């Protein structure tokens, strides 16, 4: 089996894992650690760029970062918080599931198309950077939204 197929299967499983985690997370109050830690943990994947096969050109980096930031808009729009029972919860969004599955499908199609012209190592580096460029702005927006509600919640508690 070739590497593109194997990595695509892995991406599908990761996508379902993210859906599962997201649905479970909506049942519990959130906090700053739950928002900030995922991109920090993910950043260790950048060590792949130590190996020359994974390195990208400046133009590839620019393209991938722009696409990732554009995709993050969809995630930002579907991630809202609410105050419930004196805690802050992530609101469930049915659109989030469809957007995540749609982004996964787009990623798989792009990977299939690009794998015929781009080396698998570079392609892996591009898709890692795409995911990271999508997650960081999303989590920054979530952090800002959370802090706004956090200040409001604590202002209410002191009154």
Short mmCIF file of C-alpha atoms in Angstrom, two decimals:
data_model
loop_
_atom_site.label_atom_id
_atom_site.label_comp_id
_atom_site.label_asym_id
_atom_site.label_seq_id
_atom_site.Cartn_x
_atom_site.Cartn_y
_atom_site.Cartn_z
CA UNK A 1 0.00 0.00 0.00
CA UNK A 2 1.41 3.42 -0.79
CA UNK A 3 2.10 6.19 1.73
CA UNK A 4 -0.67 8.49 0.47
CA UNK A 5 -3.34 5.87 1.15
CA UNK A 6 -1.92 5.01 4.57
CA UNK A 7 -1.68 8.65 5.62
CA UNK A 8 -5.20 9.32 4.29
CA UNK A 9 -6.59 6.48 6.38
CA UNK A 10 -4.74 7.94 9.37
CA UNK A 11 -6.26 11.37 8.64
CA UNK A 12 -9.77 9.88 8.59
CA UNK A 13 -9.22 8.21 11.97
CA UNK A 14 -7.79 11.45 13.40
CA UNK A 15 -10.81 13.33 12.07
CA UNK A 16 -13.21 10.96 13.82
CA UNK A 17 -11.10 11.19 16.98
CA UNK A 18 -11.40 15.01 16.91
CA UNK A 19 -15.18 14.73 16.44
CA UNK A 20 -15.43 12.35 19.40
CA UNK A 21 -13.28 14.56 21.63
CA UNK A 22 -15.22 17.67 20.62
CA UNK A 23 -18.59 16.09 21.40
CA UNK A 24 -17.34 14.83 24.75
CA UNK A 25 -15.78 18.21 25.60
CA UNK A 26 -19.10 20.01 25.13
CA UNK A 27 -20.50 18.12 28.13
CA UNK A 28 -17.91 19.50 30.55
CA UNK A 29 -16.89 23.06 31.43
CA UNK A 30 -13.87 24.30 29.52
CA UNK A 31 -10.81 26.16 30.72
CA UNK A 32 -7.77 27.92 29.32
CA UNK A 33 -5.61 24.78 29.39
CA UNK A 34 -8.07 22.89 27.18
CA UNK A 35 -7.92 25.71 24.65
CA UNK A 36 -4.18 26.41 24.63
CA UNK A 37 -2.58 22.98 25.04
CA UNK A 38 -3.59 21.27 21.75
CA UNK A 39 -1.59 23.61 19.48
CA UNK A 40 1.34 23.52 21.92
CA UNK A 41 1.38 19.72 21.83
CA UNK A 42 0.94 19.73 18.08
CA UNK A 43 3.90 22.06 17.64
CA UNK A 44 6.28 19.20 18.42
CA UNK A 45 5.38 17.86 14.97
CA UNK A 46 7.44 20.70 13.50
CA UNK A 47 10.49 18.61 14.31
CA UNK A 48 9.77 16.84 11.02
CA UNK A 49 11.35 19.83 9.26
CA UNK A 50 14.74 18.78 10.65
CA UNK A 51 14.68 16.04 8.00
CA UNK A 52 15.33 17.54 4.53
CA UNK A 53 12.58 15.49 2.81
CA UNK A 54 9.89 17.38 4.76
CA UNK A 55 11.18 20.91 4.17
CA UNK A 56 9.13 23.37 2.15
CA UNK A 57 9.98 26.28 -0.10
CA UNK A 58 9.03 29.81 0.96
CA UNK A 59 6.21 29.89 -1.60
CA UNK A 60 4.81 26.55 -0.37
CA UNK A 61 4.88 27.82 3.20
CA UNK A 62 3.06 31.00 2.23
CA UNK A 63 0.41 29.12 0.22
CA UNK A 64 -0.23 26.56 2.95
CA UNK A 65 -0.39 29.12 5.77
CA UNK A 66 -2.88 31.28 3.84
CA UNK A 67 -5.10 28.26 3.05
CA UNK A 68 -4.91 27.09 6.68
CA UNK A 69 -5.90 30.52 7.97
CA UNK A 70 -8.82 30.66 5.52
CA UNK A 71 -10.01 27.22 6.66
CA UNK A 72 -9.74 28.36 10.28
CA UNK A 73 -12.48 30.92 9.66
CA UNK A 74 -14.99 28.08 9.37
CA UNK A 75 -13.87 26.62 12.68
CA UNK A 76 -13.91 30.02 14.38
CA UNK A 77 -17.46 30.72 13.22
CA UNK A 78 -18.73 27.42 14.68
CA UNK A 79 -16.96 27.62 18.05
CA UNK A 80 -18.95 29.59 20.58
CA UNK A 81 -19.00 29.53 24.36
CA UNK A 82 -21.84 29.99 26.81
CA UNK A 83 -22.18 30.44 30.55
CA UNK A 84 -24.09 27.59 32.14
CA UNK A 85 -24.31 26.73 35.83
CA UNK A 86 -21.61 29.31 36.70
CA UNK A 87 -19.15 27.69 34.29
CA UNK A 88 -18.14 28.26 30.69
CA UNK A 89 -19.08 25.58 28.19
CA UNK A 90 -18.35 25.16 24.51
CA UNK A 91 -21.66 25.28 22.66
CA UNK A 92 -22.48 22.28 20.52
CA UNK A 93 -22.74 23.12 16.86
CA UNK A 94 -24.14 20.70 14.30
CA UNK A 95 -22.42 22.75 11.61
CA UNK A 96 -19.04 21.98 13.22
CA UNK A 97 -19.38 18.28 12.41
CA UNK A 98 -20.18 18.98 8.77
CA UNK A 99 -17.39 21.56 8.49
CA UNK A 100 -14.83 19.21 10.03
CA UNK A 101 -15.90 16.34 7.75
CA UNK A 102 -15.89 18.74 4.78
CA UNK A 103 -12.39 19.99 5.61
CA UNK A 104 -11.24 16.39 5.93
CA UNK A 105 -12.74 15.55 2.53
CA UNK A 106 -11.09 18.59 0.92
CA UNK A 107 -7.80 17.58 2.51
CA UNK A 108 -8.08 14.02 1.17
CA UNK A 109 -8.94 15.25 -2.33
CA UNK A 110 -6.04 17.72 -2.31
CA UNK A 111 -3.68 15.06 -1.03
CA UNK A 112 -4.74 12.66 -3.79
CA UNK A 113 -4.32 15.30 -6.50
CA UNK A 114 -1.07 16.76 -5.17
CA UNK A 115 0.57 13.40 -4.47
CA UNK A 116 1.13 12.88 -8.18
CA UNK A 117 3.26 16.05 -8.47
CA UNK A 118 4.71 16.63 -4.99
CA UNK A 119 7.00 14.29 -3.07
CA UNK A 120 5.28 12.51 -0.14
CA UNK A 121 7.69 14.06 2.38
CA UNK A 122 7.03 17.60 1.23
CA UNK A 123 3.31 16.84 1.02
CA UNK A 124 3.37 15.64 4.63
CA UNK A 125 5.14 18.83 5.65
CA UNK A 126 2.57 20.90 3.77
CA UNK A 127 -0.42 19.18 5.39
CA UNK A 128 1.09 19.43 8.86
CA UNK A 129 1.62 23.16 8.34
CA UNK A 130 -1.90 23.47 6.90
CA UNK A 131 -3.40 21.87 10.01
CA UNK A 132 -1.23 23.96 12.33
CA UNK A 133 -2.10 27.16 10.44
CA UNK A 134 -5.75 26.27 10.82
CA UNK A 135 -5.63 25.34 14.51
CA UNK A 136 -3.59 28.26 15.86
CA UNK A 137 -5.92 31.08 14.69
CA UNK A 138 -8.94 29.00 15.75
CA UNK A 139 -7.54 28.48 19.24
CA UNK A 140 -6.49 32.13 19.56
CA UNK A 141 -10.06 33.15 18.68
CA UNK A 142 -11.41 30.60 21.17
CA UNK A 143 -9.08 31.97 23.86
CA UNK A 144 -10.24 35.53 23.25
CA UNK A 145 -13.91 34.48 23.30
CA UNK A 146 -13.37 32.43 26.46
CA UNK A 147 -11.61 35.29 28.25
CA UNK A 148 -14.43 37.68 27.37
CA UNK A 149 -16.96 35.33 28.98
CA UNK A 150 -14.59 34.58 31.88
CA UNK A 151 -14.36 38.29 32.74
CA UNK A 152 -18.14 38.61 32.44
CA UNK A 153 -18.70 35.56 34.66
CA UNK A 154 -16.36 36.83 37.35
CA UNK A 155 -17.84 40.30 37.19
CA UNK A 156 -21.24 38.70 37.83
CA UNK A 157 -19.90 36.69 40.78
CA UNK A 158 -18.52 39.80 42.50
CA UNK A 159 -21.77 41.75 42.21
#
